Amino acid sequence: AFNGTWKVDRSENYDKFMEQMGINLVKRKLAAHDNLKITLEQNEDTFHVKEVSTFRTLELDFKLGVTFQYSLADGTELSGSWVMEGDVLKGSFIRKDNGKTLTTIRQIVGDELVQSYSYEGVEAKRVFKKS
Ligand code: MYR
């Protein structure tokens, strides 16, 4: 269900979320128009991810339940994993610089992919359409 290429359509509270993450105004303004496109390809419990944005292009593989490293576009390093609960992908990642946890959920709602983020009491959402 997650397979395909997903292009960000809209975001909710993403600026506040990035602010809570400590990202400065200039970077937040750029990130608001990052044209993020995520391609997901699932094979049993392994996912191949291609991420394309105005910031960068990267590809990675992760296995459900297995910890991996991931860097945000600003260089902030995270370590964590995704698990599948029913039809929902749940991610829990720890920031290496301060030990704080960022959680995120991916789910299909109608014909959209909704990714929710939570960090230190602030939540945000980005909604992607299949392209
Ligand atoms: C992936 O599945 O796409 C790779 C792992 C993603 C890790 C969690 C992503 C959190 C992104 C938060 C972006 C907000 C930046 C302030």
PDB file of C-alpha atoms and ligand atoms in Angstrom:
ATOM      1  CA  ALA A   1       0.000   0.000   0.000  1.00  0.00           C
ATOM      2  CA  PHE A   2       2.930   2.314   0.703  1.00  0.00           C
ATOM      3  CA  ASN A   3       4.605   1.497  -2.595  1.00  0.00           C
ATOM      4  CA  GLY A   4       4.945   4.312  -5.055  1.00  0.00           C
ATOM      5  CA  THR A   5       6.190   7.850  -5.401  1.00  0.00           C
ATOM      6  CA  TRP A   6       4.633  10.379  -3.057  1.00  0.00           C
ATOM      7  CA  LYS A   7       4.868  14.109  -3.543  1.00  0.00           C
ATOM      8  CA  VAL A   8       4.184  16.479  -0.675  1.00  0.00           C
ATOM      9  CA  ASP A   9       0.911  18.359  -1.188  1.00  0.00           C
ATOM     10  CA  ARG A  10       0.458  20.258   2.069  1.00  0.00           C
ATOM     11  CA  SER A  11       1.716  20.473   5.618  1.00  0.00           C
ATOM     12  CA  GLU A  12       0.125  21.261   8.963  1.00  0.00           C
ATOM     13  CA  ASN A  13       2.026  22.936  11.809  1.00  0.00           C
ATOM     14  CA  TYR A  14       5.313  22.022  10.112  1.00  0.00           C
ATOM     15  CA  ASP A  15       6.868  25.419  10.777  1.00  0.00           C
ATOM     16  CA  LYS A  16       6.184  25.150  14.521  1.00  0.00           C
ATOM     17  CA  PHE A  17       7.525  21.627  14.492  1.00  0.00           C
ATOM     18  CA  MET A  18      10.762  22.659  12.810  1.00  0.00           C
ATOM     19  CA  GLU A  19      11.058  25.539  15.257  1.00  0.00           C
ATOM     20  CA  GLN A  20      10.781  23.064  18.140  1.00  0.00           C
ATOM     21  CA  MET A  21      13.519  21.068  16.434  1.00  0.00           C
ATOM     22  CA  GLY A  22      15.699  24.159  16.644  1.00  0.00           C
ATOM     23  CA  ILE A  23      15.771  24.978  12.951  1.00  0.00           C
ATOM     24  CA  ASN A  24      16.280  28.657  12.211  1.00  0.00           C
ATOM     25  CA  LEU A  25      13.845  30.866  10.319  1.00  0.00           C
ATOM     26  CA  VAL A  26      15.753  30.969   7.035  1.00  0.00           C
ATOM     27  CA  LYS A  27      16.029  27.182   6.856  1.00  0.00           C
ATOM     28  CA  ARG A  28      12.381  26.807   7.855  1.00  0.00           C
ATOM     29  CA  LYS A  29      11.303  29.099   5.038  1.00  0.00           C
ATOM     30  CA  LEU A  30      13.315  27.027   2.571  1.00  0.00           C
ATOM     31  CA  ALA A  31      12.021  23.767   4.036  1.00  0.00           C
ATOM     32  CA  ALA A  32       8.429  24.924   3.676  1.00  0.00           C
ATOM     33  CA  HIS A  33       8.930  24.658  -0.100  1.00  0.00           C
ATOM     34  CA  ASP A  34      11.191  21.635  -0.231  1.00  0.00           C
ATOM     35  CA  ASN A  35       9.069  19.813  -2.860  1.00  0.00           C
ATOM     36  CA  LEU A  36       9.718  16.587  -0.985  1.00  0.00           C
ATOM     37  CA  LYS A  37       9.136  13.441  -2.989  1.00  0.00           C
ATOM     38  CA  ILE A  38       9.459  10.044  -1.353  1.00  0.00           C
ATOM     39  CA  THR A  39       9.520   6.769  -3.266  1.00  0.00           C
ATOM     40  CA  LEU A  40       8.812   3.696  -1.152  1.00  0.00           C
ATOM     41  CA  GLU A  41       9.322   0.130  -2.265  1.00  0.00           C
ATOM     42  CA  GLN A  42       8.461  -2.591   0.211  1.00  0.00           C
ATOM     43  CA  ASN A  43       9.659  -6.181  -0.026  1.00  0.00           C
ATOM     44  CA  GLU A  44       8.338  -8.116   2.967  1.00  0.00           C
ATOM     45  CA  ASP A  45      10.013  -6.404   5.943  1.00  0.00           C
ATOM     46  CA  THR A  46      12.509  -4.384   3.952  1.00  0.00           C
ATOM     47  CA  PHE A  47      11.889  -0.925   2.513  1.00  0.00           C
ATOM     48  CA  HIS A  48      13.869   0.911  -0.104  1.00  0.00           C
ATOM     49  CA  VAL A  49      13.411   4.667   0.161  1.00  0.00           C
ATOM     50  CA  LYS A  50      14.332   7.346  -2.326  1.00  0.00           C
ATOM     51  CA  GLU A  51      14.046  10.892  -1.048  1.00  0.00           C
ATOM     52  CA  VAL A  52      14.239  13.858  -3.405  1.00  0.00           C
ATOM     53  CA  SER A  53      13.880  17.468  -2.328  1.00  0.00           C
ATOM     54  CA  THR A  54      15.307  20.875  -3.101  1.00  0.00           C
ATOM     55  CA  PHE A  55      17.919  20.050  -0.435  1.00  0.00           C
ATOM     56  CA  ARG A  56      19.194  16.683  -1.623  1.00  0.00           C
ATOM     57  CA  THR A  57      18.631  13.291  -3.151  1.00  0.00           C
ATOM     58  CA  LEU A  58      19.274  10.198  -1.095  1.00  0.00           C
ATOM     59  CA  GLU A  59      18.473   6.521  -1.062  1.00  0.00           C
ATOM     60  CA  LEU A  60      18.407   4.161   1.857  1.00  0.00           C
ATOM     61  CA  ASP A  61      17.156   0.766   2.933  1.00  0.00           C
ATOM     62  CA  PHE A  62      15.689  -0.148   6.261  1.00  0.00           C
ATOM     63  CA  LYS A  63      14.286  -3.284   7.776  1.00  0.00           C
ATOM     64  CA  LEU A  64      11.295  -3.169  10.104  1.00  0.00           C
ATOM     65  CA  GLY A  65      12.446  -3.298  13.711  1.00  0.00           C
ATOM     66  CA  VAL A  66      16.101  -2.773  12.861  1.00  0.00           C
ATOM     67  CA  THR A  67      17.879   0.391  13.997  1.00  0.00           C
ATOM     68  CA  PHE A  68      19.500   2.534  11.316  1.00  0.00           C
ATOM     69  CA  GLN A  69      21.060   5.974  11.077  1.00  0.00           C
ATOM     70  CA  TYR A  70      19.457   8.854   9.221  1.00  0.00           C
ATOM     71  CA  SER A  71      20.530  12.466   8.862  1.00  0.00           C
ATOM     72  CA  LEU A  72      18.077  15.320   8.423  1.00  0.00           C
ATOM     73  CA  ALA A  73      18.742  17.828   5.656  1.00  0.00           C
ATOM     74  CA  ASP A  74      20.364  20.202   8.199  1.00  0.00           C
ATOM     75  CA  GLY A  75      22.808  17.515   9.304  1.00  0.00           C
ATOM     76  CA  THR A  76      21.032  16.509  12.518  1.00  0.00           C
ATOM     77  CA  GLU A  77      21.715  12.820  13.026  1.00  0.00           C
ATOM     78  CA  LEU A  78      19.019  10.403  14.115  1.00  0.00           C
ATOM     79  CA  SER A  79      19.105   6.774  15.079  1.00  0.00           C
ATOM     80  CA  GLY A  80      16.015   4.609  15.242  1.00  0.00           C
ATOM     81  CA  SER A  81      13.683   2.262  13.451  1.00  0.00           C
ATOM     82  CA  TRP A  82      10.292   1.733  11.891  1.00  0.00           C
ATOM     83  CA  VAL A  83       7.813  -0.959  12.886  1.00  0.00           C
ATOM     84  CA  MET A  84       4.516  -1.911  11.242  1.00  0.00           C
ATOM     85  CA  GLU A  85       1.429  -1.920  13.440  1.00  0.00           C
ATOM     86  CA  GLY A  86      -1.527  -3.067  11.393  1.00  0.00           C
ATOM     87  CA  ASP A  87      -1.444  -0.842   8.324  1.00  0.00           C
ATOM     88  CA  VAL A  88       0.517   1.900  10.050  1.00  0.00           C
ATOM     89  CA  LEU A  89       4.272   2.481   9.951  1.00  0.00           C
ATOM     90  CA  LYS A  90       5.542   3.800  13.261  1.00  0.00           C
ATOM     91  CA  GLY A  91       8.985   5.273  13.585  1.00  0.00           C
ATOM     92  CA  SER A  92      10.889   6.168  16.689  1.00  0.00           C
ATOM     93  CA  PHE A  93      14.168   8.030  16.325  1.00  0.00           C
ATOM     94  CA  ILE A  94      16.590   9.523  18.801  1.00  0.00           C
ATOM     95  CA  ARG A  95      18.574  12.663  18.074  1.00  0.00           C
ATOM     96  CA  LYS A  96      22.228  11.930  18.540  1.00  0.00           C
ATOM     97  CA  ASP A  97      23.025  15.492  19.578  1.00  0.00           C
ATOM     98  CA  ASN A  98      20.605  15.755  22.509  1.00  0.00           C
ATOM     99  CA  GLY A  99      19.144  12.282  23.097  1.00  0.00           C
ATOM    100  CA  LYS A 100      15.581  13.470  22.557  1.00  0.00           C
ATOM    101  CA  THR A 101      13.027  11.360  20.721  1.00  0.00           C
ATOM    102  CA  LEU A 102      11.227  12.147  17.484  1.00  0.00           C
ATOM    103  CA  THR A 103       8.335   9.883  16.626  1.00  0.00           C
ATOM    104  CA  THR A 104       6.687   9.680  13.238  1.00  0.00           C
ATOM    105  CA  ILE A 105       3.847   7.739  11.660  1.00  0.00           C
ATOM    106  CA  ARG A 106       3.103   6.966   8.024  1.00  0.00           C
ATOM    107  CA  GLN A 107      -0.351   5.847   7.031  1.00  0.00           C
ATOM    108  CA  ILE A 108      -2.471   5.707   3.928  1.00  0.00           C
ATOM    109  CA  VAL A 109      -5.642   7.759   4.282  1.00  0.00           C
ATOM    110  CA  GLY A 110      -7.850   7.505   1.213  1.00  0.00           C
ATOM    111  CA  ASP A 111      -5.481   7.997  -1.702  1.00  0.00           C
ATOM    112  CA  GLU A 112      -2.983  10.035   0.293  1.00  0.00           C
ATOM    113  CA  LEU A 113       0.010   9.189   2.435  1.00  0.00           C
ATOM    114  CA  VAL A 114      -0.085  11.068   5.714  1.00  0.00           C
ATOM    115  CA  GLN A 115       3.100  11.398   7.723  1.00  0.00           C
ATOM    116  CA  SER A 116       2.773  12.732  11.269  1.00  0.00           C
ATOM    117  CA  TYR A 117       5.685  13.925  13.350  1.00  0.00           C
ATOM    118  CA  SER A 118       6.022  14.528  17.050  1.00  0.00           C
ATOM    119  CA  TYR A 119       8.912  16.092  18.941  1.00  0.00           C
ATOM    120  CA  GLU A 120       8.940  17.489  22.445  1.00  0.00           C
ATOM    121  CA  GLY A 121       5.187  18.046  22.556  1.00  0.00           C
ATOM    122  CA  VAL A 122       4.810  19.589  19.100  1.00  0.00           C
ATOM    123  CA  GLU A 123       3.054  17.686  16.339  1.00  0.00           C
ATOM    124  CA  ALA A 124       2.977  18.239  12.620  1.00  0.00           C
ATOM    125  CA  LYS A 125       1.671  16.524   9.547  1.00  0.00           C
ATOM    126  CA  ARG A 126       2.673  16.358   5.912  1.00  0.00           C
ATOM    127  CA  VAL A 127       0.257  14.985   3.365  1.00  0.00           C
ATOM    128  CA  PHE A 128       1.552  13.388   0.162  1.00  0.00           C
ATOM    129  CA  LYS A 129      -0.217  12.574  -3.074  1.00  0.00           C
ATOM    130  CA  LYS A 130       0.781   9.769  -5.404  1.00  0.00           C
ATOM    131  CA  SER A 131       2.602  11.085  -8.445  1.00  0.00           C
TER     132      SER A 131
HETATM  133  C1  MYR B   1      12.523   7.260   5.772  1.00  0.00           C
HETATM  134  O1  MYR B   1      11.849   6.276   6.008  1.00  0.00           O
HETATM  135  O2  MYR B   1      12.146   8.133   4.994  1.00  0.00           O
HETATM  136  C2  MYR B   1      13.847   7.420   6.414  1.00  0.00           C
HETATM  137  C3  MYR B   1      13.792   7.599   7.867  1.00  0.00           C
HETATM  138  C4  MYR B   1      13.020   8.782   8.319  1.00  0.00           C
HETATM  139  C5  MYR B   1      13.344   9.122   9.733  1.00  0.00           C
HETATM  140  C6  MYR B   1      12.461  10.104  10.396  1.00  0.00           C
HETATM  141  C7  MYR B   1      12.224  11.297   9.595  1.00  0.00           C
HETATM  142  C8  MYR B   1      11.830  12.442  10.425  1.00  0.00           C
HETATM  143  C9  MYR B   1      11.810  13.647   9.572  1.00  0.00           C
HETATM  144  C10 MYR B   1      11.553  14.876  10.344  1.00  0.00           C
HETATM  145  C11 MYR B   1      11.671  16.056   9.467  1.00  0.00           C
HETATM  146  C12 MYR B   1      11.549  17.310  10.207  1.00  0.00           C
HETATM  147  C13 MYR B   1      12.746  18.147  10.139  1.00  0.00           C
HETATM  148  C14 MYR B   1      12.723  19.177  11.152  1.00  0.00           C
END
